[in-house]
Coordinates of C-alpha atoms in Angstrom, one line a residue:
Chain A
M3 CA 35.7 60.7 -142.9
N4 CA 34.2 62.9 -145.7
C5 CA 36.4 61.3 -148.3
T6 CA 35.2 57.9 -147.2
A7 CA 31.6 59.0 -147.4
A8 CA 32.1 60.6 -150.8
A9 CA 33.9 57.5 -152.1
S10 CA 31.2 55.2 -150.9
R11 CA 28.5 57.4 -152.4
W12 CA 30.2 57.3 -155.8
L13 CA 30.7 53.6 -155.5
A14 CA 27.0 53.2 -154.8
I15 CA 26.2 55.4 -157.7
L16 CA 28.5 53.4 -159.9
A17 CA 27.0 50.1 -158.8
L18 CA 23.6 51.4 -159.6
F19 CA 24.8 52.6 -162.9
L20 CA 26.4 49.3 -163.8
A21 CA 23.2 47.5 -162.7
G22 CA 21.3 49.8 -164.9
Q23 CA 23.6 49.1 -167.9
A24 CA 23.3 45.4 -167.4
L25 CA 19.6 45.5 -167.2
A26 CA 19.1 48.1 -170.0
A27 CA 17.7 45.6 -172.4
G28 CA 15.6 43.7 -169.9
P29 CA 13.3 44.6 -167.0
I30 CA 14.6 47.1 -164.5
V31 CA 14.4 46.3 -160.8
L32 CA 14.8 49.2 -158.4
T33 CA 14.4 49.6 -154.6
D34 CA 12.7 52.7 -153.4
A35 CA 13.2 54.7 -150.1
A36 CA 10.6 52.5 -148.4
H37 CA 12.7 49.4 -149.2
R38 CA 10.2 48.2 -151.7
E39 CA 11.5 46.4 -154.7
L40 CA 9.8 47.5 -157.9
R41 CA 10.2 45.9 -161.3
F42 CA 9.7 47.9 -164.5
D43 CA 9.4 45.7 -167.6
E44 CA 10.0 48.8 -169.7
P45 CA 10.8 52.4 -168.7
P46 CA 7.5 54.2 -167.7
R47 CA 6.2 56.5 -170.4
R48 CA 3.7 58.4 -168.4
I49 CA 4.9 59.9 -165.1
V50 CA 3.3 61.8 -162.3
S51 CA 5.8 63.6 -160.0
L52 CA 4.5 64.7 -156.6
L53 CA 7.8 66.4 -155.5
P54 CA 9.3 69.5 -157.2
S55 CA 12.9 68.2 -156.9
L56 CA 11.9 65.0 -158.7
T57 CA 10.0 67.0 -161.4
E58 CA 13.2 69.0 -162.0
S59 CA 15.3 65.8 -162.1
V60 CA 13.0 64.2 -164.7
C61 CA 13.2 67.3 -166.9
E62 CA 16.9 67.8 -166.5
L63 CA 17.3 64.3 -167.7
G64 CA 15.6 65.5 -170.9
E65 CA 12.4 63.5 -170.2
C66 CA 10.0 66.3 -169.4
A67 CA 7.6 65.1 -172.1
R68 CA 6.9 62.0 -170.0
L69 CA 5.4 64.0 -167.2
V70 CA 1.6 64.0 -167.4
A71 CA 0.9 65.7 -164.1
T72 CA 2.8 67.2 -161.1
D73 CA 2.1 68.4 -157.6
S74 CA 1.0 72.0 -157.2
F75 CA 4.4 73.2 -156.1
S76 CA 6.4 72.0 -159.1
N77 CA 7.1 75.2 -161.0
W78 CA 10.4 74.5 -162.8
P79 CA 11.2 74.3 -165.7
V80 CA 8.5 76.7 -166.9
S81 CA 6.9 74.1 -169.2
V82 CA 5.6 72.0 -166.2
R83 CA 3.5 74.9 -165.0
S84 CA 0.9 74.1 -167.7
L85 CA 0.6 70.4 -166.6
P86 CA -2.4 69.3 -164.6
K87 CA -1.7 69.8 -160.9
A88 CA -2.6 67.1 -158.5
G89 CA -2.3 68.9 -155.1
G90 CA 0.5 68.2 -152.6
L91 CA 1.6 65.3 -150.5
D92 CA -0.9 66.2 -147.8
D93 CA -3.9 66.7 -150.1
V94 CA -3.2 64.5 -153.2
Q95 CA -6.0 64.9 -155.7
V96 CA -6.3 61.2 -156.4
E97 CA -8.8 61.7 -159.3
Q98 CA -6.3 64.0 -161.0
V99 CA -3.6 61.4 -160.7
L100 CA -5.9 58.7 -161.9
R101 CA -7.0 60.7 -164.9
A102 CA -3.4 61.2 -165.9
R103 CA -3.1 57.4 -166.3
P104 CA 0.5 57.3 -165.0
D105 CA 2.8 54.2 -165.4
V106 CA 4.4 55.4 -162.2
V107 CA 3.9 58.0 -159.5
L108 CA 7.1 59.5 -158.0
L109 CA 6.8 60.9 -154.5
A110 CA 8.6 61.7 -151.3
R111 CA 8.2 59.4 -148.2
A112 CA 4.4 59.9 -147.6
P113 CA 2.8 56.7 -146.3
R114 CA -0.7 58.0 -146.4
A115 CA -0.6 59.3 -150.0
R116 CA 1.3 56.1 -151.1
D117 CA -1.2 53.7 -149.6
Q118 CA -4.1 55.7 -151.1
L119 CA -2.6 55.6 -154.5
R120 CA -1.5 52.0 -154.3
S121 CA -5.0 50.9 -153.2
L122 CA -6.2 52.2 -156.6
G123 CA -3.8 50.0 -158.4
L124 CA -1.2 52.8 -159.2
V125 CA 2.5 52.1 -159.1
T126 CA 4.3 54.4 -156.7
F127 CA 8.0 54.9 -156.1
E128 CA 9.2 56.8 -153.0
F129 CA 12.3 58.9 -152.7
E130 CA 14.2 60.3 -149.8
S131 CA 14.9 63.9 -150.6
D132 CA 16.5 65.6 -147.6
S133 CA 20.2 65.8 -148.1
Y134 CA 22.9 66.6 -150.6
A135 CA 23.7 62.9 -151.1
D136 CA 20.0 62.3 -152.0
I137 CA 20.4 64.5 -155.1
A138 CA 22.8 62.3 -157.0
R139 CA 21.1 59.1 -155.6
N140 CA 17.7 60.2 -156.8
I141 CA 18.9 61.4 -160.2
T142 CA 20.7 58.0 -160.7
T143 CA 17.5 56.1 -159.7
V144 CA 15.3 58.2 -162.0
G145 CA 17.8 57.8 -164.8
L146 CA 17.7 54.0 -164.4
M147 CA 14.0 54.0 -164.2
L148 CA 13.6 56.0 -167.4
G149 CA 16.2 54.0 -169.2
V150 CA 18.7 56.9 -169.5
P151 CA 21.4 56.0 -167.0
E152 CA 24.1 57.5 -169.1
R153 CA 22.4 60.9 -169.0
A154 CA 22.0 60.6 -165.2
R155 CA 25.6 59.9 -164.9
S156 CA 26.6 63.0 -166.9
L157 CA 24.0 65.1 -165.1
N158 CA 25.4 64.1 -161.8
A159 CA 29.0 64.8 -162.9
R160 CA 27.9 68.2 -164.2
I161 CA 26.2 69.0 -160.9
E162 CA 29.2 67.8 -158.9
N163 CA 31.5 69.9 -161.0
S164 CA 29.4 73.0 -160.7
V165 CA 29.0 72.6 -157.0
T166 CA 32.7 72.1 -156.5
E167 CA 33.4 75.2 -158.7
V168 CA 30.9 77.4 -156.8
A169 CA 32.3 76.2 -153.5
A170 CA 35.8 76.9 -154.6
E171 CA 34.9 80.3 -155.9
A172 CA 33.0 81.1 -152.7
R173 CA 36.0 80.2 -150.6
R174 CA 38.2 82.4 -152.8
G175 CA 35.7 85.2 -152.5
L176 CA 35.5 84.9 -148.8
A177 CA 39.3 84.9 -148.7
G178 CA 39.8 83.2 -145.4
R179 CA 36.7 84.6 -143.8
S180 CA 34.4 82.1 -142.2
P181 CA 31.2 83.9 -141.4
L182 CA 29.1 82.8 -138.5
V183 CA 25.6 82.4 -140.1
Y184 CA 22.1 82.1 -138.8
Y185 CA 19.6 80.8 -141.4
E186 CA 16.0 81.4 -140.4
V187 CA 13.5 79.1 -142.1
D188 CA 10.5 80.6 -140.5
N189 CA 9.7 83.3 -137.9
G190 CA 8.9 80.9 -135.0
P191 CA 11.9 81.4 -135.0
Y192 CA 12.9 78.1 -136.6
G193 CA 16.5 77.9 -137.7
A194 CA 18.3 75.6 -140.2
G195 CA 20.7 73.3 -138.3
P196 CA 23.9 71.8 -139.6
E197 CA 22.1 68.6 -140.3
S198 CA 19.6 70.2 -142.7
F199 CA 20.1 70.5 -146.4
V200 CA 20.7 74.2 -146.1
G201 CA 23.2 73.5 -143.3
E202 CA 25.1 71.2 -145.6
E203 CA 25.2 74.0 -148.3
L204 CA 26.5 76.5 -145.8
R205 CA 29.2 74.1 -144.6
R206 CA 30.3 73.5 -148.2
L207 CA 30.7 77.3 -148.7
G208 CA 33.0 77.5 -145.6
A209 CA 30.4 79.2 -143.4
R210 CA 29.9 78.3 -139.7
N211 CA 26.4 77.6 -138.4
I212 CA 25.3 79.1 -135.1
L213 CA 23.2 76.1 -134.4
A214 CA 24.6 73.0 -132.7
P215 CA 24.0 69.8 -134.6
D216 CA 22.2 68.1 -131.6
L217 CA 19.3 70.6 -132.0
G218 CA 18.1 68.8 -135.0
P219 CA 17.5 70.0 -138.6
F220 CA 14.9 72.7 -138.0
P221 CA 14.7 73.5 -134.3
K222 CA 12.3 76.1 -132.8
L223 CA 14.7 78.4 -131.0
N224 CA 14.6 80.6 -128.0
P225 CA 15.3 83.9 -129.8
E226 CA 17.8 84.7 -127.0
Y227 CA 20.0 81.9 -128.5
V228 CA 20.5 83.9 -131.7
V229 CA 21.3 87.1 -129.7
R230 CA 23.9 85.2 -127.6
A231 CA 25.5 83.6 -130.7
N232 CA 25.8 87.0 -132.3
P233 CA 26.0 85.8 -136.0
D234 CA 27.9 87.8 -138.6
V235 CA 25.3 87.1 -141.3
I236 CA 21.5 86.4 -141.1
I237 CA 19.7 84.7 -144.0
I238 CA 16.0 85.3 -143.8
S239 CA 12.9 85.9 -146.0
P240 CA 12.6 89.4 -147.4
D241 CA 9.4 90.1 -145.5
E242 CA 10.9 89.3 -142.1
A243 CA 14.2 91.2 -142.8
P244 CA 13.0 94.7 -142.0
D245 CA 11.5 93.5 -138.7
L246 CA 14.7 92.0 -137.3
V247 CA 15.7 95.3 -135.6
H248 CA 12.4 95.3 -133.7
R249 CA 12.8 91.9 -132.1
P250 CA 13.8 92.3 -128.5
G251 CA 17.5 92.5 -128.1
W252 CA 18.2 91.7 -131.8
S253 CA 19.4 95.2 -132.6
Q254 CA 22.6 94.2 -130.7
I255 CA 23.4 91.4 -133.1
R256 CA 26.3 92.2 -135.4
A257 CA 24.4 91.1 -138.6
V258 CA 21.5 93.3 -137.7
R259 CA 23.6 96.2 -136.5
E260 CA 25.7 96.2 -139.7
Q261 CA 22.9 95.1 -142.0
R262 CA 24.7 91.9 -143.1
I263 CA 21.4 90.2 -144.2
C264 CA 20.7 87.9 -147.1
S265 CA 17.2 87.6 -148.4
F266 CA 16.1 85.8 -151.5
P267 CA 13.0 86.1 -153.6
P268 CA 10.8 83.0 -153.8
E269 CA 12.2 81.7 -157.1
V270 CA 15.8 81.9 -155.8
R271 CA 14.8 80.5 -152.5
D272 CA 13.4 77.4 -154.3
T273 CA 16.8 76.6 -155.7
V274 CA 18.4 77.1 -152.2
L275 CA 15.9 74.9 -150.4
R276 CA 15.2 72.1 -152.9
P277 CA 17.6 69.2 -152.9
G278 CA 17.4 68.9 -156.7
P279 CA 19.4 69.4 -159.9
R280 CA 19.5 73.2 -159.5
I281 CA 21.5 73.0 -156.3
A282 CA 24.5 74.8 -157.9
T283 CA 22.3 77.8 -158.7
G284 CA 21.0 77.9 -155.1
L285 CA 24.5 77.5 -153.8
K286 CA 25.7 80.3 -156.1
A287 CA 23.0 82.7 -154.7
L288 CA 24.1 81.8 -151.2
A289 CA 27.8 82.2 -152.0
D290 CA 27.3 85.6 -153.8
C291 CA 25.4 87.0 -150.8
L292 CA 27.9 85.6 -148.2
T293 CA 30.8 87.0 -150.2
R294 CA 29.2 90.4 -150.4
V295 CA 28.0 90.8 -146.8
S296 CA 30.4 88.8 -144.7
P297 CA 32.7 90.8 -142.5
Chain B
M12 CA -5.0 87.9 -104.7
L13 CA -1.9 89.0 -103.0
I14 CA -0.5 85.5 -103.6
Y15 CA -1.0 85.9 -107.4
L16 CA 0.8 89.3 -107.3
L17 CA 3.7 87.8 -105.2
G18 CA 3.8 84.8 -107.6
A19 CA 4.1 87.2 -110.6
V20 CA 7.0 89.1 -109.0
L21 CA 8.7 85.9 -108.0
L22 CA 8.3 84.3 -111.5
A23 CA 9.6 87.5 -113.1
G24 CA 12.7 87.2 -110.9
V25 CA 13.1 83.6 -111.7
S26 CA 12.7 84.4 -115.4
L27 CA 16.0 86.2 -115.3
F28 CA 17.7 82.9 -114.7
V29 CA 15.8 80.8 -117.3
G30 CA 17.0 80.9 -120.9
T31 CA 19.7 79.5 -123.1
S32 CA 22.4 79.9 -120.5
S33 CA 23.2 77.9 -117.3
L34 CA 22.1 79.1 -113.9
R35 CA 25.7 79.9 -113.0
T36 CA 26.2 82.0 -116.1
S37 CA 23.0 84.0 -115.4
L38 CA 24.2 84.6 -111.8
E39 CA 27.6 85.8 -113.1
W40 CA 25.8 88.1 -115.5
L41 CA 23.8 89.6 -112.7
R42 CA 27.0 90.1 -110.6
S43 CA 29.2 91.5 -113.4
P44 CA 27.1 93.1 -116.1
A45 CA 28.3 93.4 -119.7
A46 CA 26.7 94.6 -122.9
L47 CA 25.5 91.2 -124.0
S48 CA 24.3 90.0 -120.6
D49 CA 22.4 93.3 -120.1
T50 CA 20.6 92.8 -123.4
V51 CA 19.7 89.2 -122.6
L52 CA 18.6 89.9 -119.0
W53 CA 16.8 93.2 -119.3
D54 CA 15.8 93.5 -122.9
I55 CA 14.9 89.8 -123.6
R56 CA 14.1 87.8 -120.5
L57 CA 12.4 90.4 -118.3
P58 CA 10.1 92.0 -120.9
R59 CA 9.3 88.5 -122.0
A60 CA 8.1 87.6 -118.5
V61 CA 6.2 90.9 -118.2
G62 CA 4.7 90.4 -121.6
A63 CA 3.7 86.8 -120.8
W64 CA 2.0 88.0 -117.6
L65 CA 0.1 90.7 -119.5
V66 CA -1.1 88.3 -122.2
G67 CA -2.1 85.8 -119.5
A68 CA -3.9 88.6 -117.6
L69 CA -5.8 89.7 -120.7
L70 CA -6.9 86.1 -121.4
G71 CA -7.8 85.6 -117.8
L72 CA -9.9 88.7 -117.9
G73 CA -11.5 87.5 -121.2
G74 CA -12.2 84.1 -119.6
A75 CA -13.8 85.6 -116.5
I76 CA -16.0 87.9 -118.5
A77 CA -17.1 85.1 -120.9
Q78 CA -17.8 82.6 -118.2
T79 CA -19.8 85.0 -116.1
L80 CA -21.7 86.7 -118.9
F81 CA -22.6 83.4 -120.6
R82 CA -23.1 81.6 -117.3
N83 CA -21.1 78.7 -118.8
P84 CA -18.0 77.2 -117.1
L85 CA -16.7 76.1 -120.6
A86 CA -16.8 79.6 -122.1
E87 CA -13.4 81.0 -123.0
P88 CA -12.1 84.2 -124.5
Y89 CA -11.9 82.8 -128.1
L90 CA -15.6 81.8 -128.3
L91 CA -16.6 84.9 -130.3
G92 CA -14.4 84.0 -133.3
S93 CA -11.4 86.1 -132.4
A94 CA -8.9 83.3 -132.6
S95 CA -10.2 81.9 -135.9
G96 CA -10.4 85.4 -137.4
A97 CA -6.9 86.2 -136.3
A98 CA -5.5 82.9 -137.7
L99 CA -7.2 83.5 -141.1
A100 CA -5.9 87.0 -141.3
V101 CA -2.4 86.0 -140.4
T102 CA -2.5 83.2 -143.0
V103 CA -3.6 85.8 -145.6
C104 CA -0.9 88.2 -144.4
L105 CA 1.9 85.5 -144.7
L106 CA 0.6 84.5 -148.2
A107 CA 0.3 88.0 -149.4
V108 CA 4.0 88.6 -148.5
D109 CA 5.2 85.2 -149.6
T110 CA 3.5 84.8 -153.0
T111 CA 1.2 86.5 -155.4
M112 CA -1.4 83.8 -154.8
I113 CA -4.0 86.1 -153.4
T114 CA -4.3 89.1 -155.7
G115 CA -5.9 92.2 -154.3
L116 CA -5.0 91.3 -150.8
A117 CA -1.3 92.3 -151.0
W118 CA -1.9 95.2 -148.6
M119 CA -2.4 92.6 -145.9
G120 CA 1.3 91.8 -146.1
G121 CA 2.0 95.4 -145.1
L122 CA 0.1 95.0 -141.8
G123 CA 2.6 92.5 -140.4
V124 CA 1.6 89.5 -138.4
T125 CA 0.7 91.6 -135.3
G126 CA -1.5 94.0 -137.2
A127 CA -3.2 91.3 -139.3
A128 CA -3.9 89.3 -136.1
F129 CA -5.6 92.3 -134.5
V130 CA -7.7 93.2 -137.6
G131 CA -8.6 89.5 -138.0
A132 CA -9.6 89.1 -134.4
A133 CA -11.8 92.2 -134.6
A134 CA -13.3 91.0 -137.9
G135 CA -14.0 87.5 -136.5
I136 CA -15.9 89.0 -133.5
T137 CA -17.8 91.4 -135.8
L138 CA -18.9 88.6 -138.0
T139 CA -20.1 86.6 -135.0
L140 CA -22.1 89.5 -133.7
T141 CA -23.6 90.2 -137.1
L142 CA -24.6 86.5 -137.5
S143 CA -26.2 86.4 -134.1
R144 CA -27.9 89.7 -134.8
G145 CA -26.6 91.5 -131.7
V146 CA -25.6 90.4 -128.3
Q147 CA -28.9 89.8 -126.6
Q148 CA -29.4 86.1 -127.2
T149 CA -26.8 84.0 -125.5
A150 CA -27.6 80.8 -127.4
N151 CA -27.4 82.6 -130.8
L152 CA -24.2 84.3 -129.9
L153 CA -22.5 81.0 -128.9
L154 CA -23.8 79.2 -132.0
A155 CA -22.7 82.0 -134.3
G156 CA -19.3 81.9 -132.5
V157 CA -19.0 78.1 -133.2
V158 CA -20.0 78.6 -136.8
V159 CA -17.5 81.4 -137.4
A160 CA -14.7 79.4 -135.7
F161 CA -15.4 76.4 -137.9
V162 CA -15.8 78.2 -141.2
L163 CA -12.8 80.5 -140.7
G164 CA -10.8 77.6 -139.4
A165 CA -11.6 75.6 -142.5
L166 CA -10.6 78.5 -144.8
T167 CA -7.3 78.9 -142.8
S168 CA -6.6 75.1 -143.3
L169 CA -7.4 75.4 -147.0
L170 CA -4.9 78.3 -147.5
M171 CA -2.2 76.5 -145.5
L172 CA -2.6 73.3 -147.6
R173 CA -2.1 75.4 -150.7
S174 CA 1.1 76.9 -149.5
P175 CA 3.2 74.6 -147.2
D176 CA 5.9 77.3 -147.1
I177 CA 4.0 79.2 -144.4
W178 CA 3.2 76.0 -142.4
R179 CA 5.9 76.5 -139.7
A180 CA 5.2 80.2 -139.3
M181 CA 1.5 79.5 -139.0
Q182 CA 2.1 76.7 -136.4
S183 CA 4.0 79.1 -134.2
F184 CA 1.1 81.5 -134.4
L185 CA -1.5 78.8 -133.8
L186 CA 0.4 77.3 -130.8
G187 CA 1.2 80.7 -129.3
T188 CA 4.6 82.2 -128.9
T189 CA 6.0 84.4 -126.2
G190 CA 9.5 84.5 -127.7
F191 CA 9.3 87.9 -129.3
L192 CA 7.5 89.8 -126.4
G193 CA 9.7 92.9 -125.8
W194 CA 9.2 96.2 -124.0
R195 CA 7.3 97.6 -127.0
S196 CA 4.8 94.7 -126.8
A197 CA 4.7 94.9 -123.0
A198 CA 3.9 98.6 -123.1
L199 CA 1.1 98.1 -125.7
L200 CA -0.4 95.2 -123.7
A201 CA -0.2 97.1 -120.5
L202 CA -2.1 100.0 -122.1
V203 CA -4.8 97.6 -123.4
F204 CA -5.0 95.8 -120.0
A205 CA -5.6 99.1 -118.2
V206 CA -8.2 100.1 -120.8
C207 CA -10.0 96.8 -120.4
A208 CA -9.6 95.9 -116.7
I209 CA -10.7 99.1 -115.1
P210 CA -14.1 99.4 -116.9
A211 CA -14.6 95.6 -116.5
V212 CA -14.3 95.9 -112.8
L213 CA -16.7 98.8 -112.8
L214 CA -19.2 97.0 -114.9
S215 CA -18.9 93.8 -113.0
R216 CA -21.1 95.0 -110.2
G217 CA -24.1 94.0 -112.2
L218 CA -22.8 90.5 -113.0
D219 CA -23.7 89.0 -109.6
A220 CA -27.4 89.7 -110.4
L221 CA -26.9 88.1 -113.8
T222 CA -25.9 84.8 -112.2
L223 CA -29.4 84.5 -110.8
G224 CA -30.7 84.5 -114.4
E225 CA -31.5 87.1 -117.0
D226 CA -35.1 87.5 -116.0
T227 CA -34.2 88.1 -112.4
A228 CA -31.5 90.5 -113.4
R229 CA -33.9 92.4 -115.5
S230 CA -36.5 92.5 -112.8
L231 CA -33.8 94.0 -110.5
G232 CA -33.5 96.9 -112.9
L233 CA -30.2 95.9 -114.4
P234 CA -29.5 97.5 -117.8
L235 CA -28.7 94.1 -119.3
G236 CA -28.3 95.3 -122.9
A237 CA -25.8 98.0 -122.1
L238 CA -23.9 95.7 -119.7
R239 CA -23.6 93.0 -122.4
V240 CA -22.4 95.4 -125.1
G241 CA -19.8 96.9 -122.7
L242 CA -18.4 93.7 -121.4
L243 CA -18.3 92.1 -124.9
A244 CA -16.4 95.1 -126.2
L245 CA -13.9 94.7 -123.5
L246 CA -13.7 90.9 -124.0
S247 CA -13.1 91.5 -127.7
L248 CA -10.4 94.1 -127.2
A249 CA -8.6 92.1 -124.6
T250 CA -8.6 88.9 -126.7
A251 CA -7.6 90.7 -129.9
A252 CA -4.6 92.4 -128.2
A253 CA -3.4 89.1 -126.6
V254 CA -3.8 87.2 -129.9
S255 CA -2.0 89.9 -131.9
Q256 CA 1.1 89.8 -129.6
A257 CA 1.4 86.2 -128.7
G258 CA -0.7 84.1 -131.1
I259 CA -3.4 81.7 -129.9
V260 CA -2.4 80.6 -126.5
G261 CA -5.0 78.0 -125.5
F262 CA -6.5 77.1 -122.1
V263 CA -5.3 80.1 -120.0
G264 CA -8.6 81.9 -120.4
L265 CA -10.5 78.8 -119.6
V266 CA -8.5 77.6 -116.7
A267 CA -7.7 80.9 -114.8
P268 CA -11.3 81.6 -113.6
H269 CA -11.6 77.9 -112.5
L270 CA -8.4 78.1 -110.6
V271 CA -9.6 81.2 -108.8
R272 CA -13.0 79.7 -108.0
E273 CA -11.4 76.5 -106.7
S274 CA -9.1 78.2 -104.3
V275 CA -11.4 80.9 -102.8
R276 CA -15.1 81.7 -102.8
V277 CA -15.5 84.8 -105.0
N278 CA -18.3 86.9 -106.3
S279 CA -18.4 88.0 -110.0
R280 CA -16.5 91.3 -109.3
Q281 CA -13.8 89.5 -107.3
L282 CA -13.5 87.0 -110.1
I283 CA -13.0 89.7 -112.7
I284 CA -10.2 91.1 -110.6
A285 CA -8.6 87.8 -109.6
A286 CA -8.8 85.8 -112.9
P287 CA -6.4 88.2 -114.7
L288 CA -3.9 88.0 -111.9
C289 CA -4.1 84.3 -112.0
G290 CA -4.0 84.0 -115.8
G291 CA -0.9 86.2 -115.8
V292 CA 0.9 83.9 -113.3
V293 CA -0.2 80.8 -115.3
L294 CA 1.2 82.0 -118.6
Q295 CA 4.4 83.3 -116.9
A296 CA 4.9 79.8 -115.5
A297 CA 4.1 78.1 -118.8
D298 CA 6.6 80.5 -120.5
L299 CA 9.3 79.5 -118.1
V300 CA 8.6 75.8 -118.7
S301 CA 8.6 76.4 -122.5
R302 CA 12.1 78.0 -122.4
W303 CA 13.6 75.6 -119.9
V304 CA 12.5 72.0 -121.0
I305 CA 14.5 71.6 -124.2
R306 CA 16.8 74.6 -123.9
P307 CA 18.4 76.2 -125.9
A308 CA 15.5 75.3 -128.2
E309 CA 12.0 75.9 -126.9
L310 CA 8.5 74.4 -126.8
P311 CA 5.6 76.5 -128.2
V312 CA 4.0 78.0 -125.1
G313 CA 0.5 76.8 -126.2
I314 CA 1.6 73.2 -125.9
V315 CA 2.7 73.8 -122.3
T316 CA -0.5 75.6 -121.4
A317 CA -2.6 72.9 -123.0
C318 CA -0.8 70.2 -121.1
L319 CA -0.9 72.0 -117.8
G320 CA -4.4 73.3 -118.3
G321 CA -5.7 69.9 -119.4
A322 CA -4.1 68.1 -116.5
Y323 CA -5.6 70.6 -114.1
L324 CA -9.1 70.2 -115.5
V325 CA -8.9 66.4 -115.3
M326 CA -7.8 66.8 -111.7
L327 CA -10.7 69.1 -111.1
L328 CA -13.1 66.5 -112.6
W329 CA -11.8 63.7 -110.5
R330 CA -11.9 65.8 -107.3
R331 CA -15.5 66.7 -108.0
A332 CA -16.4 63.1 -108.8
Q333 CA -14.9 62.0 -105.4
R334 CA -16.8 64.7 -103.6
E335 CA -20.1 63.6 -105.1

């Protein structure tokens, strides 16, 4: 099943790549996540990115110079921090975007922001950015759009290699252990299910998720669920970690009792949670901690 | 009143069977205890039910005080700015921990959500009282409360927009959560409840006179100023404690006094005694619904109280319309 999915993903990427090659000289026609077909007579020179993972993708493709503004949360690479900031998807600063005079605005699925920007005559292109498969798909699309499909192909290959390497290293490090993991996204408590991006990362590293897939990507849990599942490892923000022992019944959980906790500072957490080109870095951080604390 | 107490005991019993396990598993756990089942039943489910009752009781008490003192059936415990103050403080606390966005306020992170909520609730109420220049003018007090709620609410929204990372954590606070109420919280809440309920019942003797109007109450020799100060202090403490332990649980404080008044004819003193008992049962029931409906996940308890409370108020309106 996985092999079929991987093969079809690569076929799709290849098809997009070939389409890109064929059209390299002429106009580029691409379909965005909202199924809108957009035609670029020439690669856009001025780009506004309203999603951190897309900002990172543009820069990893060596085209950082084309960015003229980003959303407030794009903070990598360091050079984008000095660019004008145009808010977030819920509070797009339209004036800031307009002033940047972009040829295209890259954003996640956000109908309100898109409609507002399009009503002002701006060209918008939407991306799905939730899963591991979206990373390669988005890099390929951005590569085609910017007229650098070859670089996108090699970036994707590089990412895939690093991810495979990190996963293999993690499995070696875990040496047959398959820790039962609870990843807490927020203190609701909201957990990351197997269907979420983080869930995919954990699976790749050979860890087992305490959440059942039918609970959805980020369910709000009855805290009792975690106590009953008794995870070996808990991954949680550094500020919540010291309080785990005070939650009712949680001192009985193996991970809490034996201090098998992973916490990441914000800059590392970004790489873990963003489905973008730095996924191997995030995966490595997860793998290192799992290898270190797993029983 | 006895029926509310019986209801509370019954619901606490039922709460032992409502969680992530099936009814049969819970029964087996009761029959043959083990380490895990003991933890789930006695350290998670029972204190959660007791804590929910206490939070509901504090909100019911706050609601009864507010509605009687302001002689307004729409008054509720949060109208003095406690909820908006707590929400803002919790946002700042989460941001202070999460980022270096707010320099100079890093100490807020050290308070934790509970501490920040309490400090924020107290600060919100103090701000309202300062703006209304004391507690003597009801209209000023209500207006100041509305202003504080709007302005602090706007600041909270602004901070949340700037940092979507804290969005989920804030939502669980804003929608109320009973999930983490353990014996520690229950003990604290019980202490605050005792500190608030006993003086409130003692002070409530004068409240019946107040229902006849402030002038009449004054002419009857009622020390109106002292009464207001005392009752508002109790209202503030009760609400701040409830908000700090369970977030902003809506509707309970508003609905509990109405439920009592609809079922029996009570004077102000009886209302001050009965509304907490009723509020406790309402939140206990809502907590059970929140853990049962989509188990093993759960609904934020504030959504349940809003739905149940809203439905009840609509029913009340219809019944009144029919009577008229």
